[in-house]
Amino acid sequence: MKFTVVRNTRQREAILKALRAAGRPLTAQEICDLGQAYAPRLGLRTVYRNLRSLSEQSQVAGVDYPGQPPRYELVQPHGDRVHFICRSCNRLYDLDMAQPIVRATPPEGFKVTGEEVVLYGECPQCHGKDQP
């Protein structure tokens, strides 16, 4: 049996702080940019390496939607998420939804192990930009 020792490095802490501070799923580049406030020499390769390790430890989860760049978010104890994608700036937001929006009944013989809900529109920063 092989055990992996996980070191809590300054770079890893910077990545986790960036994810906590943003409060929404981020691309690796966004994590790198925000993480440099905590570890100025943080590089993109280091971000990817740590994201892979944090994913294996179930601390970070990947968020993938068609037509969107891969993003990462902190794993929450309540599991499934509802996300909002701004069609103007392309940012992805994690919504705090206690109740699922749609509850579909699967066909007989299917077992549901999770659900994903995505809402589209404009975020508060983009909404009304063209309005006087």
JSON list of C-alpha atoms in Angstrom, two decimals:
[
{"chain": "A", "resi": 1, "resn": "MET", "atom": "CA", "xyz": [0.00, 0.00, 0.00]},
{"chain": "A", "resi": 2, "resn": "LYS", "atom": "CA", "xyz": [1.38, 3.39, -1.00]},
{"chain": "A", "resi": 3, "resn": "PHE", "atom": "CA", "xyz": [0.72, 6.46, 1.11]},
{"chain": "A", "resi": 4, "resn": "THR", "atom": "CA", "xyz": [1.15, 9.93, -0.28]},
{"chain": "A", "resi": 5, "resn": "VAL", "atom": "CA", "xyz": [2.37, 12.61, 2.05]},
{"chain": "A", "resi": 6, "resn": "VAL", "atom": "CA", "xyz": [0.61, 15.88, 1.31]},
{"chain": "A", "resi": 7, "resn": "ARG", "atom": "CA", "xyz": [2.53, 18.98, 2.19]},
{"chain": "A", "resi": 8, "resn": "ASN", "atom": "CA", "xyz": [0.62, 22.14, 2.84]},
{"chain": "A", "resi": 9, "resn": "THR", "atom": "CA", "xyz": [2.82, 24.49, 0.83]},
{"chain": "A", "resi": 10, "resn": "ARG", "atom": "CA", "xyz": [2.52, 28.24, 0.43]},
{"chain": "A", "resi": 11, "resn": "GLN", "atom": "CA", "xyz": [1.43, 27.71, -3.18]},
{"chain": "A", "resi": 12, "resn": "ARG", "atom": "CA", "xyz": [-1.30, 25.22, -2.18]},
{"chain": "A", "resi": 13, "resn": "GLU", "atom": "CA", "xyz": [-2.57, 27.63, 0.48]},
{"chain": "A", "resi": 14, "resn": "ALA", "atom": "CA", "xyz": [-2.59, 30.45, -2.09]},
{"chain": "A", "resi": 15, "resn": "ILE", "atom": "CA", "xyz": [-4.72, 28.32, -4.42]},
{"chain": "A", "resi": 16, "resn": "LEU", "atom": "CA", "xyz": [-7.19, 27.46, -1.66]},
{"chain": "A", "resi": 17, "resn": "LYS", "atom": "CA", "xyz": [-7.36, 31.09, -0.50]},
{"chain": "A", "resi": 18, "resn": "ALA", "atom": "CA", "xyz": [-8.01, 32.25, -4.08]},
{"chain": "A", "resi": 19, "resn": "LEU", "atom": "CA", "xyz": [-10.90, 29.77, -4.42]},
{"chain": "A", "resi": 20, "resn": "ARG", "atom": "CA", "xyz": [-12.35, 30.79, -1.05]},
{"chain": "A", "resi": 21, "resn": "ALA", "atom": "CA", "xyz": [-12.02, 34.51, -1.78]},
{"chain": "A", "resi": 22, "resn": "ALA", "atom": "CA", "xyz": [-13.63, 34.28, -5.21]},
{"chain": "A", "resi": 23, "resn": "GLY", "atom": "CA", "xyz": [-16.63, 32.32, -3.98]},
{"chain": "A", "resi": 24, "resn": "ARG", "atom": "CA", "xyz": [-17.23, 30.94, -7.48]},
{"chain": "A", "resi": 25, "resn": "PRO", "atom": "CA", "xyz": [-15.65, 28.35, -9.76]},
{"chain": "A", "resi": 26, "resn": "LEU", "atom": "CA", "xyz": [-12.44, 29.63, -11.38]},
{"chain": "A", "resi": 27, "resn": "THR", "atom": "CA", "xyz": [-10.31, 28.70, -14.35]},
{"chain": "A", "resi": 28, "resn": "ALA", "atom": "CA", "xyz": [-6.72, 27.67, -13.63]},
{"chain": "A", "resi": 29, "resn": "GLN", "atom": "CA", "xyz": [-5.55, 31.04, -14.99]},
{"chain": "A", "resi": 30, "resn": "GLU", "atom": "CA", "xyz": [-7.95, 32.93, -12.69]},
{"chain": "A", "resi": 31, "resn": "ILE", "atom": "CA", "xyz": [-6.70, 30.86, -9.74]},
{"chain": "A", "resi": 32, "resn": "CYS", "atom": "CA", "xyz": [-3.11, 31.67, -10.70]},
{"chain": "A", "resi": 33, "resn": "ASP", "atom": "CA", "xyz": [-3.84, 35.39, -11.06]},
{"chain": "A", "resi": 34, "resn": "LEU", "atom": "CA", "xyz": [-5.73, 35.62, -7.74]},
{"chain": "A", "resi": 35, "resn": "GLY", "atom": "CA", "xyz": [-3.32, 33.28, -5.96]},
{"chain": "A", "resi": 36, "resn": "GLN", "atom": "CA", "xyz": [-0.37, 35.53, -6.77]},
{"chain": "A", "resi": 37, "resn": "ALA", "atom": "CA", "xyz": [-1.72, 37.97, -4.18]},
{"chain": "A", "resi": 38, "resn": "TYR", "atom": "CA", "xyz": [-0.83, 35.31, -1.56]},
{"chain": "A", "resi": 39, "resn": "ALA", "atom": "CA", "xyz": [2.21, 33.74, -3.26]},
{"chain": "A", "resi": 40, "resn": "PRO", "atom": "CA", "xyz": [3.68, 36.19, -5.81]},
{"chain": "A", "resi": 41, "resn": "ARG", "atom": "CA", "xyz": [5.79, 33.54, -7.59]},
{"chain": "A", "resi": 42, "resn": "LEU", "atom": "CA", "xyz": [2.85, 31.15, -8.14]},
{"chain": "A", "resi": 43, "resn": "GLY", "atom": "CA", "xyz": [2.94, 29.77, -11.68]},
{"chain": "A", "resi": 44, "resn": "LEU", "atom": "CA", "xyz": [0.33, 28.14, -13.88]},
{"chain": "A", "resi": 45, "resn": "ARG", "atom": "CA", "xyz": [2.07, 24.74, -13.92]},
{"chain": "A", "resi": 46, "resn": "THR", "atom": "CA", "xyz": [2.14, 24.75, -10.12]},
{"chain": "A", "resi": 47, "resn": "VAL", "atom": "CA", "xyz": [-1.58, 25.59, -10.09]},
{"chain": "A", "resi": 48, "resn": "TYR", "atom": "CA", "xyz": [-2.39, 22.64, -12.40]},
{"chain": "A", "resi": 49, "resn": "ARG", "atom": "CA", "xyz": [-0.21, 20.26, -10.38]},
{"chain": "A", "resi": 50, "resn": "ASN", "atom": "CA", "xyz": [-1.87, 21.29, -7.12]},
{"chain": "A", "resi": 51, "resn": "LEU", "atom": "CA", "xyz": [-5.38, 21.19, -8.60]},
{"chain": "A", "resi": 52, "resn": "ARG", "atom": "CA", "xyz": [-4.78, 17.60, -9.69]},
{"chain": "A", "resi": 53, "resn": "SER", "atom": "CA", "xyz": [-3.58, 16.69, -6.19]},
{"chain": "A", "resi": 54, "resn": "LEU", "atom": "CA", "xyz": [-6.42, 18.58, -4.48]},
{"chain": "A", "resi": 55, "resn": "SER", "atom": "CA", "xyz": [-8.91, 16.81, -6.76]},
{"chain": "A", "resi": 56, "resn": "GLU", "atom": "CA", "xyz": [-7.48, 13.42, -5.81]},
{"chain": "A", "resi": 57, "resn": "GLN", "atom": "CA", "xyz": [-7.94, 14.39, -2.15]},
{"chain": "A", "resi": 58, "resn": "SER", "atom": "CA", "xyz": [-11.56, 15.48, -2.82]},
{"chain": "A", "resi": 59, "resn": "GLN", "atom": "CA", "xyz": [-10.85, 19.07, -1.73]},
{"chain": "A", "resi": 60, "resn": "VAL", "atom": "CA", "xyz": [-11.41, 20.58, -5.19]},
{"chain": "A", "resi": 61, "resn": "ALA", "atom": "CA", "xyz": [-13.84, 19.52, -7.92]},
{"chain": "A", "resi": 62, "resn": "GLY", "atom": "CA", "xyz": [-13.70, 20.24, -11.61]},
{"chain": "A", "resi": 63, "resn": "VAL", "atom": "CA", "xyz": [-16.67, 21.99, -13.21]},
{"chain": "A", "resi": 64, "resn": "ASP", "atom": "CA", "xyz": [-17.04, 21.24, -16.90]},
{"chain": "A", "resi": 65, "resn": "TYR", "atom": "CA", "xyz": [-19.80, 22.51, -19.18]},
{"chain": "A", "resi": 66, "resn": "PRO", "atom": "CA", "xyz": [-19.87, 22.31, -22.98]},
{"chain": "A", "resi": 67, "resn": "GLY", "atom": "CA", "xyz": [-18.51, 25.45, -24.59]},
{"chain": "A", "resi": 68, "resn": "GLN", "atom": "CA", "xyz": [-16.94, 26.60, -21.33]},
{"chain": "A", "resi": 69, "resn": "PRO", "atom": "CA", "xyz": [-13.33, 26.40, -20.12]},
{"chain": "A", "resi": 70, "resn": "PRO", "atom": "CA", "xyz": [-12.67, 23.91, -17.29]},
{"chain": "A", "resi": 71, "resn": "ARG", "atom": "CA", "xyz": [-13.12, 25.48, -13.87]},
{"chain": "A", "resi": 72, "resn": "TYR", "atom": "CA", "xyz": [-12.48, 24.39, -10.31]},
{"chain": "A", "resi": 73, "resn": "GLU", "atom": "CA", "xyz": [-14.30, 24.91, -7.02]},
{"chain": "A", "resi": 74, "resn": "LEU", "atom": "CA", "xyz": [-13.95, 23.82, -3.43]},
{"chain": "A", "resi": 75, "resn": "VAL", "atom": "CA", "xyz": [-15.84, 20.65, -2.59]},
{"chain": "A", "resi": 76, "resn": "GLN", "atom": "CA", "xyz": [-18.79, 21.34, -0.32]},
{"chain": "A", "resi": 77, "resn": "PRO", "atom": "CA", "xyz": [-20.32, 18.80, 2.05]},
{"chain": "A", "resi": 78, "resn": "HIS", "atom": "CA", "xyz": [-23.81, 19.15, 0.56]},
{"chain": "A", "resi": 79, "resn": "GLY", "atom": "CA", "xyz": [-22.69, 17.78, -2.82]},
{"chain": "A", "resi": 80, "resn": "ASP", "atom": "CA", "xyz": [-24.62, 18.79, -5.95]},
{"chain": "A", "resi": 81, "resn": "ARG", "atom": "CA", "xyz": [-24.56, 22.39, -7.13]},
{"chain": "A", "resi": 82, "resn": "VAL", "atom": "CA", "xyz": [-26.59, 24.85, -9.11]},
{"chain": "A", "resi": 83, "resn": "HIS", "atom": "CA", "xyz": [-24.47, 27.08, -11.37]},
{"chain": "A", "resi": 84, "resn": "PHE", "atom": "CA", "xyz": [-25.17, 30.30, -13.24]},
{"chain": "A", "resi": 85, "resn": "ILE", "atom": "CA", "xyz": [-23.24, 31.19, -16.41]},
{"chain": "A", "resi": 86, "resn": "CYS", "atom": "CA", "xyz": [-23.18, 34.85, -17.47]},
{"chain": "A", "resi": 87, "resn": "ARG", "atom": "CA", "xyz": [-23.59, 35.00, -21.24]},
{"chain": "A", "resi": 88, "resn": "SER", "atom": "CA", "xyz": [-21.86, 38.41, -21.35]},
{"chain": "A", "resi": 89, "resn": "CYS", "atom": "CA", "xyz": [-18.63, 37.93, -19.37]},
{"chain": "A", "resi": 90, "resn": "ASN", "atom": "CA", "xyz": [-18.62, 34.09, -19.41]},
{"chain": "A", "resi": 91, "resn": "ARG", "atom": "CA", "xyz": [-18.08, 33.85, -15.63]},
{"chain": "A", "resi": 92, "resn": "LEU", "atom": "CA", "xyz": [-19.51, 30.89, -13.78]},
{"chain": "A", "resi": 93, "resn": "TYR", "atom": "CA", "xyz": [-21.16, 31.38, -10.38]},
{"chain": "A", "resi": 94, "resn": "ASP", "atom": "CA", "xyz": [-22.08, 28.85, -7.74]},
{"chain": "A", "resi": 95, "resn": "LEU", "atom": "CA", "xyz": [-25.62, 29.49, -6.50]},
{"chain": "A", "resi": 96, "resn": "ASP", "atom": "CA", "xyz": [-26.74, 28.64, -2.99]},
{"chain": "A", "resi": 97, "resn": "MET", "atom": "CA", "xyz": [-29.89, 26.67, -3.67]},
{"chain": "A", "resi": 98, "resn": "ALA", "atom": "CA", "xyz": [-31.32, 24.62, -0.82]},
{"chain": "A", "resi": 99, "resn": "GLN", "atom": "CA", "xyz": [-33.99, 23.02, -3.04]},
{"chain": "A", "resi": 100, "resn": "PRO", "atom": "CA", "xyz": [-33.46, 21.58, -6.52]},
{"chain": "A", "resi": 101, "resn": "ILE", "atom": "CA", "xyz": [-35.10, 23.60, -9.27]},
{"chain": "A", "resi": 102, "resn": "VAL", "atom": "CA", "xyz": [-36.26, 20.60, -11.29]},
{"chain": "A", "resi": 103, "resn": "ARG", "atom": "CA", "xyz": [-36.81, 17.11, -10.00]},
{"chain": "A", "resi": 104, "resn": "ALA", "atom": "CA", "xyz": [-37.04, 14.65, -12.87]},
{"chain": "A", "resi": 105, "resn": "THR", "atom": "CA", "xyz": [-38.10, 11.06, -12.40]},
{"chain": "A", "resi": 106, "resn": "PRO", "atom": "CA", "xyz": [-35.61, 8.73, -14.08]},
{"chain": "A", "resi": 107, "resn": "PRO", "atom": "CA", "xyz": [-36.79, 5.86, -16.25]},
{"chain": "A", "resi": 108, "resn": "GLU", "atom": "CA", "xyz": [-37.27, 2.52, -14.55]},
{"chain": "A", "resi": 109, "resn": "GLY", "atom": "CA", "xyz": [-34.00, 0.77, -13.83]},
{"chain": "A", "resi": 110, "resn": "PHE", "atom": "CA", "xyz": [-31.93, 3.98, -13.69]},
{"chain": "A", "resi": 111, "resn": "LYS", "atom": "CA", "xyz": [-30.21, 5.09, -10.48]},
{"chain": "A", "resi": 112, "resn": "VAL", "atom": "CA", "xyz": [-29.64, 8.82, -9.97]},
{"chain": "A", "resi": 113, "resn": "THR", "atom": "CA", "xyz": [-26.31, 9.55, -8.27]},
{"chain": "A", "resi": 114, "resn": "GLY", "atom": "CA", "xyz": [-26.25, 13.31, -8.69]},
{"chain": "A", "resi": 115, "resn": "GLU", "atom": "CA", "xyz": [-27.84, 16.24, -10.43]},
{"chain": "A", "resi": 116, "resn": "GLU", "atom": "CA", "xyz": [-26.58, 19.31, -12.22]},
{"chain": "A", "resi": 117, "resn": "VAL", "atom": "CA", "xyz": [-28.56, 22.47, -12.88]},
{"chain": "A", "resi": 118, "resn": "VAL", "atom": "CA", "xyz": [-27.23, 25.35, -14.98]},
{"chain": "A", "resi": 119, "resn": "LEU", "atom": "CA", "xyz": [-28.92, 28.72, -15.32]},
{"chain": "A", "resi": 120, "resn": "TYR", "atom": "CA", "xyz": [-27.88, 31.22, -18.02]},
{"chain": "A", "resi": 121, "resn": "GLY", "atom": "CA", "xyz": [-28.28, 34.99, -18.17]},
{"chain": "A", "resi": 122, "resn": "GLU", "atom": "CA", "xyz": [-26.34, 38.08, -17.11]},
{"chain": "A", "resi": 123, "resn": "CYS", "atom": "CA", "xyz": [-24.51, 38.61, -13.83]},
{"chain": "A", "resi": 124, "resn": "PRO", "atom": "CA", "xyz": [-25.08, 41.83, -11.83]},
{"chain": "A", "resi": 125, "resn": "GLN", "atom": "CA", "xyz": [-21.88, 43.39, -13.24]},
{"chain": "A", "resi": 126, "resn": "CYS", "atom": "CA", "xyz": [-23.01, 42.83, -16.85]},
{"chain": "A", "resi": 127, "resn": "HIS", "atom": "CA", "xyz": [-26.74, 43.40, -16.48]},
{"chain": "A", "resi": 128, "resn": "GLY", "atom": "CA", "xyz": [-27.66, 46.89, -17.59]},
{"chain": "A", "resi": 129, "resn": "LYS", "atom": "CA", "xyz": [-24.27, 47.86, -19.08]},
{"chain": "A", "resi": 130, "resn": "ASP", "atom": "CA", "xyz": [-25.94, 49.06, -22.29]},
{"chain": "A", "resi": 131, "resn": "GLN", "atom": "CA", "xyz": [-28.80, 50.76, -20.48]},
{"chain": "A", "resi": 132, "resn": "PRO", "atom": "CA", "xyz": [-28.63, 54.52, -19.81]}
]
